[in-house]
mmCIF file of C-alpha atoms in Angstrom:
data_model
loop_
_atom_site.group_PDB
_atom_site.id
_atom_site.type_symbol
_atom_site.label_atom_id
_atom_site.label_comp_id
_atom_site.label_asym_id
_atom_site.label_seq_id
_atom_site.Cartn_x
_atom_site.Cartn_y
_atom_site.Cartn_z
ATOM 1 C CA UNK A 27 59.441 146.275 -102.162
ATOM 2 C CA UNK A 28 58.244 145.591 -105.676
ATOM 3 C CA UNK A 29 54.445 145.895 -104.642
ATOM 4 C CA UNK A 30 52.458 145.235 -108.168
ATOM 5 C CA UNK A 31 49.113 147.517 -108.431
ATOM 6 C CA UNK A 32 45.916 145.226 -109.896
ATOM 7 C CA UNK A 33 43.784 147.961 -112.144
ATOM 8 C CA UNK A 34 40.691 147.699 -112.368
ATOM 9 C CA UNK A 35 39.249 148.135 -116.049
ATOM 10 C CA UNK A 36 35.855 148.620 -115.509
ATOM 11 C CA UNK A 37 33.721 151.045 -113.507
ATOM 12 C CA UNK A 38 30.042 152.090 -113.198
ATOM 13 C CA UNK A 39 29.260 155.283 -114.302
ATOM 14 C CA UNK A 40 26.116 157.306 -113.009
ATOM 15 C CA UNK A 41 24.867 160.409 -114.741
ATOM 16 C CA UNK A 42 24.656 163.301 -112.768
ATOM 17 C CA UNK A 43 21.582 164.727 -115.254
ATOM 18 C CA UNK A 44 19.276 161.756 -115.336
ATOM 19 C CA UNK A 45 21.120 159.657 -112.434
ATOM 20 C CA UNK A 46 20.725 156.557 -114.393
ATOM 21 C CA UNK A 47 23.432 154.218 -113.973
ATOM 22 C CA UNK A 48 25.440 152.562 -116.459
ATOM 23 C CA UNK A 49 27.389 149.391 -114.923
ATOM 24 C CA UNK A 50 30.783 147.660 -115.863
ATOM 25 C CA UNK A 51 31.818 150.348 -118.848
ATOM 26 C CA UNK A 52 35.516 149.736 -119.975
ATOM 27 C CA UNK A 53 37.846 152.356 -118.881
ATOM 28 C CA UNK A 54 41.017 153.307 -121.637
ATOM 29 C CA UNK A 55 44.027 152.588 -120.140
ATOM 30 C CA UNK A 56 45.914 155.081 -122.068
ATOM 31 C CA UNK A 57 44.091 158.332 -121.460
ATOM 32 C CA UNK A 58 41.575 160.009 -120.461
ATOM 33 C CA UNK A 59 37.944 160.264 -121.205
ATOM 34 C CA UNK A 60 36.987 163.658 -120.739
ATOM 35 C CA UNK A 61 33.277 163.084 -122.347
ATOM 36 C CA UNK A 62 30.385 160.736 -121.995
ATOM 37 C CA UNK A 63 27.234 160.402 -124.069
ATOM 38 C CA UNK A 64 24.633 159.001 -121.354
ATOM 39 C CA UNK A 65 22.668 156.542 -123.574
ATOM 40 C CA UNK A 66 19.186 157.480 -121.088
ATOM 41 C CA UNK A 67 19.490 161.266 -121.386
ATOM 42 C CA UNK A 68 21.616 161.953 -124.544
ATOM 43 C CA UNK A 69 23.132 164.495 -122.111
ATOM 44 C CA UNK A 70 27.370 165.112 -122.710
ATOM 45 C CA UNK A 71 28.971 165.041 -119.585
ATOM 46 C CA UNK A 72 32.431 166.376 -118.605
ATOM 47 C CA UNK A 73 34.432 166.010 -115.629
ATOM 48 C CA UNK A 74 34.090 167.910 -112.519
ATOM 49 C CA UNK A 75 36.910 170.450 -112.101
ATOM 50 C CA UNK A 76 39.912 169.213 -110.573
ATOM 51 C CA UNK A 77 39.449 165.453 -111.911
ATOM 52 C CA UNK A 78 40.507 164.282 -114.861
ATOM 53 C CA UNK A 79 37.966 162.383 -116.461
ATOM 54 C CA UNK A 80 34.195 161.110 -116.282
ATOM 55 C CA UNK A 81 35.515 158.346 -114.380
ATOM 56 C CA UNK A 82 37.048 160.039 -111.861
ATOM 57 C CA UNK A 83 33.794 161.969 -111.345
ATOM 58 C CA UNK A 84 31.157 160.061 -111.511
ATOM 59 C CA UNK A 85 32.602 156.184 -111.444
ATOM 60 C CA UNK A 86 32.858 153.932 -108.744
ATOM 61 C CA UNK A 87 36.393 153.223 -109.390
ATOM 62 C CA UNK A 88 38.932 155.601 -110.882
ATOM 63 C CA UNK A 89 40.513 155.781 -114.172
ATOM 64 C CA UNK A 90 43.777 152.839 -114.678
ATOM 65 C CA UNK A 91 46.083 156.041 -114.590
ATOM 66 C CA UNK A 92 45.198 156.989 -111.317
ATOM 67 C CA UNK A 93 44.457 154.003 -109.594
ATOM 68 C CA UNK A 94 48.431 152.969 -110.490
ATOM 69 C CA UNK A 95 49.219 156.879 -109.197
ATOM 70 C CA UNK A 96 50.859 157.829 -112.338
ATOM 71 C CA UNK A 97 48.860 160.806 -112.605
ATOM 72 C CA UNK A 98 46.131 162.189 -115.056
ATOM 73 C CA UNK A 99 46.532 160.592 -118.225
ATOM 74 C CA UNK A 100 49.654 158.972 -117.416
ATOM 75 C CA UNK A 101 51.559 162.318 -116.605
#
């Protein structure tokens, strides 16, 4: 059961300062991105606790790593 996993490179990211949203932003596929600049606010945003990104906390789709369940940042 060789089941290939399609990842998904981009996600929209909403700001949970300003709540502006920020569509079809290009994930890295090899690691994490643990800060965002939001171009509205200028605010730095980090991820919630337990998550390992932005992505993970405030995308609509998860980052490549986890959406092909290799873990956080490919570990």
């Amino acid at each position: 059961m060789n089941e290939t996993v399609k990842i998904q490179p981009t996600s929209t990211l909403t700001c949970p300062q300003c709540g502006a949203v920020h569509r079809e932003l290009t994930m890295p596929t090899d690691a994490c991105q643990f800060f965002w600049d939001c171009p509205n606010c200028a605010a730095v945003i980090k991820p919630k606790q337990g998550d390992c990104c932005v992505f993970c906390s405030y995308g609509t789709v998860a980052c490549p790593p986890i959406q092909a369940d290799q873990g956080c940042c490919g570990g």
